[in-house]
Amino acid sequence: MAIRDAGVATLLKTFVHRSIRSVHETLCNRGLPTKIGVYFHSIESGNYDAFREMAEFFHAEGYRFTNPDTFLTDPDERCVYVSFDDNYKAWHDAIPLFDALDITATFFVNTVCVRDKASDAEIAAYYERLEFDGTRIPLSTSELRELDSAGHTIGAHTHSHFQLTALSFEQAQAEILRSKNELEEILGRPVLHFSYPFGMRRHFSEQLRSWCMDVGFSSVSNAIPCLLHAGHKPSGLNRCLWNLEMPPSYNLSNISIDGRHFVKITGRSVVG
Ligand SMILES: [Zn+2]
């Protein structure tokens, strides 16, 4: 009985979500914004064609790929800020792909699982926590340095990828600082950019956001899509998940919808 009720609840939720999305697509589609933030997790070789298609589309539309340092420099310049969250060796494998597509990306890294520093158990527990079931190989310190020296930006994503609002403020601060400090030690340079684990509105607080800027980050990224027409601030860069398993039309629609009111009322994204 309970299982049937849960199934009905899921169906109802999906129906409501799809209906809201369809209304937003009709009423709130404002075309592509000048500044676009997209993020990915891993990038497996099976997804290279879809990634290439995404990059070629934006190049053809006159967008330049940038990092958080230059994303907002010229308000009129069409820019795409491409970032990747968590920790995957697959990012390092994709360096030739990024080079071929003239993309410099930003990689937000969890430090608990750096391959030559962590135990197998720590690495397994990390990917369990993310519920990630792809190729579970994290970056080594030398691969992190090579990504950095290939012109990409390395940012912090906390040490362990816990949900920050489930921790005390002090624990959240320690998680963030530990990833910043460990990455700075590996790279030998300041780490100036941060993205929240999970990254929706309920996963961080305003107090935490302002502390991040006080502690030396020059940008903080979330994972709240559909705010892309709101005008970015370095302390709140909005990013929309680009799903490489879905067609470009689906992803472009997500970027074009203005869902500010929806997220304000519900705390959730209209695109899921
Ligand atoms: Zn993450």
PDB file of C-alpha atoms and ligand atoms in Angstrom:
ATOM      1  CA  MET A   1       0.000   0.000   0.000  1.00  0.00           C
ATOM      2  CA  ALA A   2       2.766   2.365   1.035  1.00  0.00           C
ATOM      3  CA  ILE A   3       4.688   1.541  -2.153  1.00  0.00           C
ATOM      4  CA  ARG A   4       1.616   2.256  -4.303  1.00  0.00           C
ATOM      5  CA  ASP A   5       1.063   5.583  -2.513  1.00  0.00           C
ATOM      6  CA  ALA A   6       4.718   6.530  -3.075  1.00  0.00           C
ATOM      7  CA  GLY A   7       4.351   5.689  -6.772  1.00  0.00           C
ATOM      8  CA  VAL A   8       1.245   7.864  -7.082  1.00  0.00           C
ATOM      9  CA  ALA A   9       3.001  10.724  -5.273  1.00  0.00           C
ATOM     10  CA  THR A  10       5.959  10.510  -7.686  1.00  0.00           C
ATOM     11  CA  LEU A  11       3.650  10.474 -10.713  1.00  0.00           C
ATOM     12  CA  LEU A  12       1.745  13.467  -9.378  1.00  0.00           C
ATOM     13  CA  LYS A  13       4.980  15.348  -8.688  1.00  0.00           C
ATOM     14  CA  THR A  14       6.259  14.623 -12.205  1.00  0.00           C
ATOM     15  CA  PHE A  15       2.950  15.790 -13.699  1.00  0.00           C
ATOM     16  CA  VAL A  16       2.968  19.040 -11.699  1.00  0.00           C
ATOM     17  CA  HIS A  17       6.620  19.661 -12.565  1.00  0.00           C
ATOM     18  CA  ARG A  18       6.057  19.087 -16.293  1.00  0.00           C
ATOM     19  CA  SER A  19       2.992  21.336 -16.295  1.00  0.00           C
ATOM     20  CA  ILE A  20       4.864  24.169 -14.589  1.00  0.00           C
ATOM     21  CA  ARG A  21       7.777  23.765 -16.978  1.00  0.00           C
ATOM     22  CA  SER A  22       5.485  23.864 -19.996  1.00  0.00           C
ATOM     23  CA  VAL A  23       3.847  27.087 -18.752  1.00  0.00           C
ATOM     24  CA  HIS A  24       7.285  28.618 -18.200  1.00  0.00           C
ATOM     25  CA  GLU A  25       8.467  27.587 -21.659  1.00  0.00           C
ATOM     26  CA  THR A  26       5.474  29.348 -23.161  1.00  0.00           C
ATOM     27  CA  LEU A  27       5.374  32.487 -21.007  1.00  0.00           C
ATOM     28  CA  CYS A  28       8.891  33.019 -19.682  1.00  0.00           C
ATOM     29  CA  ASN A  29      11.147  32.084 -22.576  1.00  0.00           C
ATOM     30  CA  ARG A  30      13.273  35.166 -23.112  1.00  0.00           C
ATOM     31  CA  GLY A  31      15.827  33.759 -25.547  1.00  0.00           C
ATOM     32  CA  LEU A  32      19.461  33.153 -24.752  1.00  0.00           C
ATOM     33  CA  PRO A  33      20.984  35.571 -22.231  1.00  0.00           C
ATOM     34  CA  THR A  34      24.310  37.349 -22.818  1.00  0.00           C
ATOM     35  CA  LYS A  35      25.932  35.527 -19.889  1.00  0.00           C
ATOM     36  CA  ILE A  36      25.439  31.781 -19.648  1.00  0.00           C
ATOM     37  CA  GLY A  37      26.712  29.577 -16.827  1.00  0.00           C
ATOM     38  CA  VAL A  38      26.590  25.815 -17.396  1.00  0.00           C
ATOM     39  CA  TYR A  39      28.017  22.999 -15.353  1.00  0.00           C
ATOM     40  CA  PHE A  40      28.750  19.310 -15.732  1.00  0.00           C
ATOM     41  CA  HIS A  41      29.997  16.546 -13.480  1.00  0.00           C
ATOM     42  CA  SER A  42      32.128  13.938 -15.236  1.00  0.00           C
ATOM     43  CA  ILE A  43      32.706  13.859 -18.988  1.00  0.00           C
ATOM     44  CA  GLU A  44      33.040  10.333 -20.326  1.00  0.00           C
ATOM     45  CA  SER A  45      34.366   9.696 -23.849  1.00  0.00           C
ATOM     46  CA  GLY A  46      30.877   8.515 -24.871  1.00  0.00           C
ATOM     47  CA  ASN A  47      29.678  12.086 -24.299  1.00  0.00           C
ATOM     48  CA  TYR A  48      32.406  13.859 -26.304  1.00  0.00           C
ATOM     49  CA  ASP A  49      30.188  14.264 -29.386  1.00  0.00           C
ATOM     50  CA  ALA A  50      27.399  15.841 -27.340  1.00  0.00           C
ATOM     51  CA  PHE A  51      29.921  18.141 -25.647  1.00  0.00           C
ATOM     52  CA  ARG A  52      31.375  19.113 -29.038  1.00  0.00           C
ATOM     53  CA  GLU A  53      27.881  19.874 -30.321  1.00  0.00           C
ATOM     54  CA  MET A  54      27.257  22.165 -27.336  1.00  0.00           C
ATOM     55  CA  ALA A  55      30.553  24.022 -27.898  1.00  0.00           C
ATOM     56  CA  GLU A  56      30.054  24.429 -31.631  1.00  0.00           C
ATOM     57  CA  PHE A  57      26.549  25.786 -31.093  1.00  0.00           C
ATOM     58  CA  PHE A  58      27.786  28.530 -28.754  1.00  0.00           C
ATOM     59  CA  HIS A  59      30.768  29.397 -30.959  1.00  0.00           C
ATOM     60  CA  ALA A  60      28.392  29.778 -33.921  1.00  0.00           C
ATOM     61  CA  GLU A  61      26.162  32.072 -31.818  1.00  0.00           C
ATOM     62  CA  GLY A  62      29.140  34.341 -31.091  1.00  0.00           C
ATOM     63  CA  TYR A  63      29.822  33.276 -27.507  1.00  0.00           C
ATOM     64  CA  ARG A  64      33.291  33.116 -25.988  1.00  0.00           C
ATOM     65  CA  PHE A  65      34.156  30.507 -23.353  1.00  0.00           C
ATOM     66  CA  THR A  66      35.485  32.054 -20.190  1.00  0.00           C
ATOM     67  CA  ASN A  67      36.210  31.514 -16.512  1.00  0.00           C
ATOM     68  CA  PRO A  68      34.762  33.397 -13.511  1.00  0.00           C
ATOM     69  CA  ASP A  69      37.600  35.969 -13.615  1.00  0.00           C
ATOM     70  CA  THR A  70      36.558  37.354 -16.998  1.00  0.00           C
ATOM     71  CA  PHE A  71      32.922  36.242 -17.225  1.00  0.00           C
ATOM     72  CA  LEU A  72      31.491  39.574 -16.100  1.00  0.00           C
ATOM     73  CA  THR A  73      34.182  41.945 -17.377  1.00  0.00           C
ATOM     74  CA  ASP A  74      32.227  43.235 -20.372  1.00  0.00           C
ATOM     75  CA  PRO A  75      28.450  43.254 -19.729  1.00  0.00           C
ATOM     76  CA  ASP A  76      27.690  43.165 -23.452  1.00  0.00           C
ATOM     77  CA  GLU A  77      30.030  40.337 -24.408  1.00  0.00           C
ATOM     78  CA  ARG A  78      28.395  36.955 -25.046  1.00  0.00           C
ATOM     79  CA  CYS A  79      30.165  34.551 -22.676  1.00  0.00           C
ATOM     80  CA  VAL A  80      29.692  30.972 -21.579  1.00  0.00           C
ATOM     81  CA  TYR A  81      31.170  30.005 -18.237  1.00  0.00           C
ATOM     82  CA  VAL A  82      31.727  26.230 -18.355  1.00  0.00           C
ATOM     83  CA  SER A  83      32.418  24.447 -15.094  1.00  0.00           C
ATOM     84  CA  PHE A  84      32.672  20.933 -13.725  1.00  0.00           C
ATOM     85  CA  ASP A  85      31.960  19.853 -10.131  1.00  0.00           C
ATOM     86  CA  ASP A  86      33.261  17.099  -7.840  1.00  0.00           C
ATOM     87  CA  ASN A  87      36.425  15.146  -8.794  1.00  0.00           C
ATOM     88  CA  TYR A  88      36.954  12.981 -11.888  1.00  0.00           C
ATOM     89  CA  LYS A  89      40.095  11.865 -13.683  1.00  0.00           C
ATOM     90  CA  ALA A  90      37.956  12.015 -16.858  1.00  0.00           C
ATOM     91  CA  TRP A  91      38.441  15.823 -16.800  1.00  0.00           C
ATOM     92  CA  HIS A  92      42.163  15.347 -17.282  1.00  0.00           C
ATOM     93  CA  ASP A  93      41.546  12.812 -20.082  1.00  0.00           C
ATOM     94  CA  ALA A  94      39.433  15.455 -21.864  1.00  0.00           C
ATOM     95  CA  ILE A  95      42.184  18.135 -22.031  1.00  0.00           C
ATOM     96  CA  PRO A  96      42.754  17.486 -25.799  1.00  0.00           C
ATOM     97  CA  LEU A  97      38.996  17.856 -26.379  1.00  0.00           C
ATOM     98  CA  PHE A  98      38.923  21.196 -24.523  1.00  0.00           C
ATOM     99  CA  ASP A  99      41.967  22.353 -26.513  1.00  0.00           C
ATOM    100  CA  ALA A 100      40.381  21.359 -29.830  1.00  0.00           C
ATOM    101  CA  LEU A 101      37.216  23.293 -28.939  1.00  0.00           C
ATOM    102  CA  ASP A 102      39.057  26.349 -27.597  1.00  0.00           C
ATOM    103  CA  ILE A 103      37.423  25.967 -24.188  1.00  0.00           C
ATOM    104  CA  THR A 104      38.959  26.944 -20.904  1.00  0.00           C
ATOM    105  CA  ALA A 105      36.861  25.510 -18.099  1.00  0.00           C
ATOM    106  CA  THR A 106      36.675  25.778 -14.323  1.00  0.00           C
ATOM    107  CA  PHE A 107      36.941  22.643 -12.195  1.00  0.00           C
ATOM    108  CA  PHE A 108      35.507  22.715  -8.669  1.00  0.00           C
ATOM    109  CA  VAL A 109      37.297  19.991  -6.776  1.00  0.00           C
ATOM    110  CA  ASN A 110      36.588  17.977  -3.634  1.00  0.00           C
ATOM    111  CA  THR A 111      39.872  17.187  -1.922  1.00  0.00           C
ATOM    112  CA  VAL A 112      38.870  14.214   0.261  1.00  0.00           C
ATOM    113  CA  CYS A 113      39.457  11.806  -2.646  1.00  0.00           C
ATOM    114  CA  VAL A 114      42.619  13.064  -4.400  1.00  0.00           C
ATOM    115  CA  ARG A 115      43.926   9.773  -5.751  1.00  0.00           C
ATOM    116  CA  ASP A 116      47.463   9.658  -4.381  1.00  0.00           C
ATOM    117  CA  LYS A 117      46.445  11.037  -0.970  1.00  0.00           C
ATOM    118  CA  ALA A 118      43.201   9.181  -0.202  1.00  0.00           C
ATOM    119  CA  SER A 119      42.626   5.522   0.692  1.00  0.00           C
ATOM    120  CA  ASP A 120      40.498   3.250  -1.518  1.00  0.00           C
ATOM    121  CA  ALA A 121      37.845   3.280   1.233  1.00  0.00           C
ATOM    122  CA  GLU A 122      37.756   7.090   1.294  1.00  0.00           C
ATOM    123  CA  ILE A 123      37.408   7.200  -2.495  1.00  0.00           C
ATOM    124  CA  ALA A 124      34.622   4.581  -2.487  1.00  0.00           C
ATOM    125  CA  ALA A 125      32.769   6.394   0.320  1.00  0.00           C
ATOM    126  CA  TYR A 126      33.069   9.668  -1.590  1.00  0.00           C
ATOM    127  CA  TYR A 127      31.431   8.342  -4.763  1.00  0.00           C
ATOM    128  CA  GLU A 128      28.769   6.546  -2.698  1.00  0.00           C
ATOM    129  CA  ARG A 129      27.915   9.895  -1.119  1.00  0.00           C
ATOM    130  CA  LEU A 130      27.497  11.433  -4.570  1.00  0.00           C
ATOM    131  CA  GLU A 131      25.494   8.412  -5.736  1.00  0.00           C
ATOM    132  CA  PHE A 132      27.747   8.439  -8.790  1.00  0.00           C
ATOM    133  CA  ASP A 133      27.856   5.163 -10.705  1.00  0.00           C
ATOM    134  CA  GLY A 134      30.104   6.070 -13.654  1.00  0.00           C
ATOM    135  CA  THR A 135      33.883   5.545 -13.784  1.00  0.00           C
ATOM    136  CA  ARG A 136      34.982   6.172 -10.214  1.00  0.00           C
ATOM    137  CA  ILE A 137      38.542   7.406 -10.621  1.00  0.00           C
ATOM    138  CA  PRO A 138      39.492  10.738  -9.029  1.00  0.00           C
ATOM    139  CA  LEU A 139      42.328  13.065 -10.070  1.00  0.00           C
ATOM    140  CA  SER A 140      45.862  12.745  -8.730  1.00  0.00           C
ATOM    141  CA  THR A 141      47.852  15.759  -7.553  1.00  0.00           C
ATOM    142  CA  SER A 142      49.931  15.753 -10.771  1.00  0.00           C
ATOM    143  CA  GLU A 143      46.769  15.614 -12.922  1.00  0.00           C
ATOM    144  CA  LEU A 144      45.375  18.572 -10.983  1.00  0.00           C
ATOM    145  CA  ARG A 145      48.577  20.509 -11.698  1.00  0.00           C
ATOM    146  CA  GLU A 146      48.383  19.578 -15.384  1.00  0.00           C
ATOM    147  CA  LEU A 147      44.776  20.791 -15.656  1.00  0.00           C
ATOM    148  CA  ASP A 148      45.897  24.052 -14.059  1.00  0.00           C
ATOM    149  CA  SER A 149      48.897  24.470 -16.347  1.00  0.00           C
ATOM    150  CA  ALA A 150      46.738  23.664 -19.420  1.00  0.00           C
ATOM    151  CA  GLY A 151      45.032  27.027 -18.773  1.00  0.00           C
ATOM    152  CA  HIS A 152      41.991  25.826 -16.847  1.00  0.00           C
ATOM    153  CA  THR A 153      40.864  27.226 -13.507  1.00  0.00           C
ATOM    154  CA  ILE A 154      40.840  25.089 -10.363  1.00  0.00           C
ATOM    155  CA  GLY A 155      38.295  26.037  -7.710  1.00  0.00           C
ATOM    156  CA  ALA A 156      37.234  24.654  -4.331  1.00  0.00           C
ATOM    157  CA  HIS A 157      34.091  22.554  -3.783  1.00  0.00           C
ATOM    158  CA  THR A 158      34.620  21.688  -0.078  1.00  0.00           C
ATOM    159  CA  HIS A 159      36.706  18.822   1.250  1.00  0.00           C
ATOM    160  CA  SER A 160      34.055  16.087   1.529  1.00  0.00           C
ATOM    161  CA  HIS A 161      30.941  17.177  -0.407  1.00  0.00           C
ATOM    162  CA  PHE A 162      28.622  17.282   2.590  1.00  0.00           C
ATOM    163  CA  GLN A 163      25.456  19.328   2.464  1.00  0.00           C
ATOM    164  CA  LEU A 164      26.649  22.550   4.103  1.00  0.00           C
ATOM    165  CA  THR A 165      23.348  23.576   5.674  1.00  0.00           C
ATOM    166  CA  ALA A 166      23.247  20.234   7.508  1.00  0.00           C
ATOM    167  CA  LEU A 167      26.509  21.188   9.274  1.00  0.00           C
ATOM    168  CA  SER A 168      27.178  23.832  11.898  1.00  0.00           C
ATOM    169  CA  PHE A 169      28.457  27.123  10.491  1.00  0.00           C
ATOM    170  CA  GLU A 170      31.927  26.331  11.877  1.00  0.00           C
ATOM    171  CA  GLN A 171      31.949  22.865  10.299  1.00  0.00           C
ATOM    172  CA  ALA A 172      30.872  24.336   6.948  1.00  0.00           C
ATOM    173  CA  GLN A 173      33.661  26.922   7.171  1.00  0.00           C
ATOM    174  CA  ALA A 174      36.207  24.176   7.940  1.00  0.00           C
ATOM    175  CA  GLU A 175      35.012  22.049   4.971  1.00  0.00           C
ATOM    176  CA  ILE A 176      35.395  24.993   2.592  1.00  0.00           C
ATOM    177  CA  LEU A 177      38.756  26.185   3.934  1.00  0.00           C
ATOM    178  CA  ARG A 178      40.238  22.703   3.914  1.00  0.00           C
ATOM    179  CA  SER A 179      39.586  22.269   0.175  1.00  0.00           C
ATOM    180  CA  LYS A 180      40.894  25.787  -0.547  1.00  0.00           C
ATOM    181  CA  ASN A 181      44.059  25.247   1.491  1.00  0.00           C
ATOM    182  CA  GLU A 182      44.819  21.748   0.181  1.00  0.00           C
ATOM    183  CA  LEU A 183      44.364  22.847  -3.437  1.00  0.00           C
ATOM    184  CA  GLU A 184      46.592  25.872  -2.864  1.00  0.00           C
ATOM    185  CA  GLU A 185      49.264  23.583  -1.465  1.00  0.00           C
ATOM    186  CA  ILE A 186      49.019  21.265  -4.502  1.00  0.00           C
ATOM    187  CA  LEU A 187      48.958  24.063  -7.094  1.00  0.00           C
ATOM    188  CA  GLY A 188      51.246  26.560  -5.378  1.00  0.00           C
ATOM    189  CA  ARG A 189      48.889  29.416  -6.166  1.00  0.00           C
ATOM    190  CA  PRO A 190      45.769  31.035  -4.642  1.00  0.00           C
ATOM    191  CA  VAL A 191      42.423  29.294  -5.219  1.00  0.00           C
ATOM    192  CA  LEU A 192      39.935  32.090  -5.741  1.00  0.00           C
ATOM    193  CA  HIS A 193      36.708  30.423  -6.826  1.00  0.00           C
ATOM    194  CA  PHE A 194      34.218  28.252  -4.985  1.00  0.00           C
ATOM    195  CA  SER A 195      31.042  26.317  -5.766  1.00  0.00           C
ATOM    196  CA  TYR A 196      28.648  24.897  -3.170  1.00  0.00           C
ATOM    197  CA  PRO A 197      28.027  21.133  -3.057  1.00  0.00           C
ATOM    198  CA  PHE A 198      24.509  20.480  -4.445  1.00  0.00           C
ATOM    199  CA  GLY A 199      24.192  24.229  -4.939  1.00  0.00           C
ATOM    200  CA  MET A 200      20.465  24.879  -4.715  1.00  0.00           C
ATOM    201  CA  ARG A 201      19.093  27.676  -2.563  1.00  0.00           C
ATOM    202  CA  ARG A 202      18.429  25.341   0.368  1.00  0.00           C
ATOM    203  CA  HIS A 203      22.067  24.179   0.361  1.00  0.00           C
ATOM    204  CA  PHE A 204      23.669  27.451   1.463  1.00  0.00           C
ATOM    205  CA  SER A 205      22.879  30.535   3.513  1.00  0.00           C
ATOM    206  CA  GLU A 206      23.412  34.234   2.921  1.00  0.00           C
ATOM    207  CA  GLN A 207      25.733  34.210   5.936  1.00  0.00           C
ATOM    208  CA  LEU A 208      27.873  31.551   4.291  1.00  0.00           C
ATOM    209  CA  ARG A 209      27.873  33.333   0.968  1.00  0.00           C
ATOM    210  CA  SER A 210      29.178  36.609   2.449  1.00  0.00           C
ATOM    211  CA  TRP A 211      31.747  34.734   4.559  1.00  0.00           C
ATOM    212  CA  CYS A 212      33.093  33.092   1.373  1.00  0.00           C
ATOM    213  CA  MET A 213      33.742  36.511  -0.146  1.00  0.00           C
ATOM    214  CA  ASP A 214      35.349  37.739   3.108  1.00  0.00           C
ATOM    215  CA  VAL A 215      37.683  34.742   3.313  1.00  0.00           C
ATOM    216  CA  GLY A 216      39.277  35.415  -0.051  1.00  0.00           C
ATOM    217  CA  PHE A 217      37.153  33.926  -2.821  1.00  0.00           C
ATOM    218  CA  SER A 218      36.496  36.284  -5.703  1.00  0.00           C
ATOM    219  CA  SER A 219      33.496  34.293  -6.973  1.00  0.00           C
ATOM    220  CA  VAL A 220      30.949  31.844  -5.593  1.00  0.00           C
ATOM    221  CA  SER A 221      28.885  29.661  -7.899  1.00  0.00           C
ATOM    222  CA  ASN A 222      25.618  27.933  -7.175  1.00  0.00           C
ATOM    223  CA  ALA A 223      23.611  25.415  -9.197  1.00  0.00           C
ATOM    224  CA  ILE A 224      20.428  27.438  -9.488  1.00  0.00           C
ATOM    225  CA  PRO A 225      19.319  27.565 -13.110  1.00  0.00           C
ATOM    226  CA  CYS A 226      16.632  29.772 -14.511  1.00  0.00           C
ATOM    227  CA  LEU A 227      17.995  32.892 -12.874  1.00  0.00           C
ATOM    228  CA  LEU A 228      20.119  33.535 -15.865  1.00  0.00           C
ATOM    229  CA  HIS A 229      18.381  36.769 -16.776  1.00  0.00           C
ATOM    230  CA  ALA A 230      18.753  38.158 -13.269  1.00  0.00           C
ATOM    231  CA  GLY A 231      22.163  39.803 -13.718  1.00  0.00           C
ATOM    232  CA  HIS A 232      25.080  37.928 -12.298  1.00  0.00           C
ATOM    233  CA  LYS A 233      27.125  38.959  -9.288  1.00  0.00           C
ATOM    234  CA  PRO A 234      30.512  37.368  -8.527  1.00  0.00           C
ATOM    235  CA  SER A 235      29.162  36.211  -5.164  1.00  0.00           C
ATOM    236  CA  GLY A 236      26.257  34.387  -6.803  1.00  0.00           C
ATOM    237  CA  LEU A 237      27.065  33.012 -10.229  1.00  0.00           C
ATOM    238  CA  ASN A 238      24.122  30.965 -11.456  1.00  0.00           C
ATOM    239  CA  ARG A 239      24.790  27.801 -13.384  1.00  0.00           C
ATOM    240  CA  CYS A 240      22.434  25.496 -15.207  1.00  0.00           C
ATOM    241  CA  LEU A 241      23.208  21.776 -15.452  1.00  0.00           C
ATOM    242  CA  TRP A 242      23.836  20.866 -19.109  1.00  0.00           C
ATOM    243  CA  ASN A 243      22.691  17.281 -19.475  1.00  0.00           C
ATOM    244  CA  LEU A 244      24.812  15.611 -22.173  1.00  0.00           C
ATOM    245  CA  GLU A 245      22.333  12.732 -22.335  1.00  0.00           C
ATOM    246  CA  MET A 246      19.585  15.116 -23.473  1.00  0.00           C
ATOM    247  CA  PRO A 247      19.326  16.908 -26.841  1.00  0.00           C
ATOM    248  CA  PRO A 248      20.640  20.496 -27.115  1.00  0.00           C
ATOM    249  CA  SER A 249      17.078  21.819 -27.551  1.00  0.00           C
ATOM    250  CA  TYR A 250      16.196  20.599 -24.037  1.00  0.00           C
ATOM    251  CA  ASN A 251      19.274  22.253 -22.506  1.00  0.00           C
ATOM    252  CA  LEU A 252      18.842  25.490 -24.433  1.00  0.00           C
ATOM    253  CA  SER A 253      15.258  25.692 -23.272  1.00  0.00           C
ATOM    254  CA  ASN A 254      16.458  25.400 -19.657  1.00  0.00           C
ATOM    255  CA  ILE A 255      18.827  28.308 -20.169  1.00  0.00           C
ATOM    256  CA  SER A 256      16.237  30.483 -21.859  1.00  0.00           C
ATOM    257  CA  ILE A 257      13.511  30.211 -19.215  1.00  0.00           C
ATOM    258  CA  ASP A 258      13.348  32.963 -16.618  1.00  0.00           C
ATOM    259  CA  GLY A 259      12.345  31.075 -13.473  1.00  0.00           C
ATOM    260  CA  ARG A 260      13.216  33.702 -10.874  1.00  0.00           C
ATOM    261  CA  HIS A 261       9.740  33.928  -9.402  1.00  0.00           C
ATOM    262  CA  PHE A 262       9.364  30.174  -9.235  1.00  0.00           C
ATOM    263  CA  VAL A 263      12.597  29.657  -7.343  1.00  0.00           C
ATOM    264  CA  LYS A 264      11.803  32.544  -4.990  1.00  0.00           C
ATOM    265  CA  ILE A 265       8.480  31.011  -4.052  1.00  0.00           C
ATOM    266  CA  THR A 266       9.451  27.343  -3.948  1.00  0.00           C
ATOM    267  CA  GLY A 267      13.218  27.368  -3.385  1.00  0.00           C
ATOM    268  CA  ARG A 268      13.462  24.900  -6.258  1.00  0.00           C
ATOM    269  CA  SER A 269      14.315  25.056  -9.921  1.00  0.00           C
ATOM    270  CA  VAL A 270      11.568  24.857 -12.468  1.00  0.00           C
ATOM    271  CA  VAL A 271      13.744  22.687 -14.702  1.00  0.00           C
ATOM    272  CA  GLY A 272      14.578  20.068 -12.065  1.00  0.00           C
TER     273      GLY A 272
HETATM  274 ZN    ZN B   1      29.162  18.601  -6.325  1.00  0.00          ZN
END
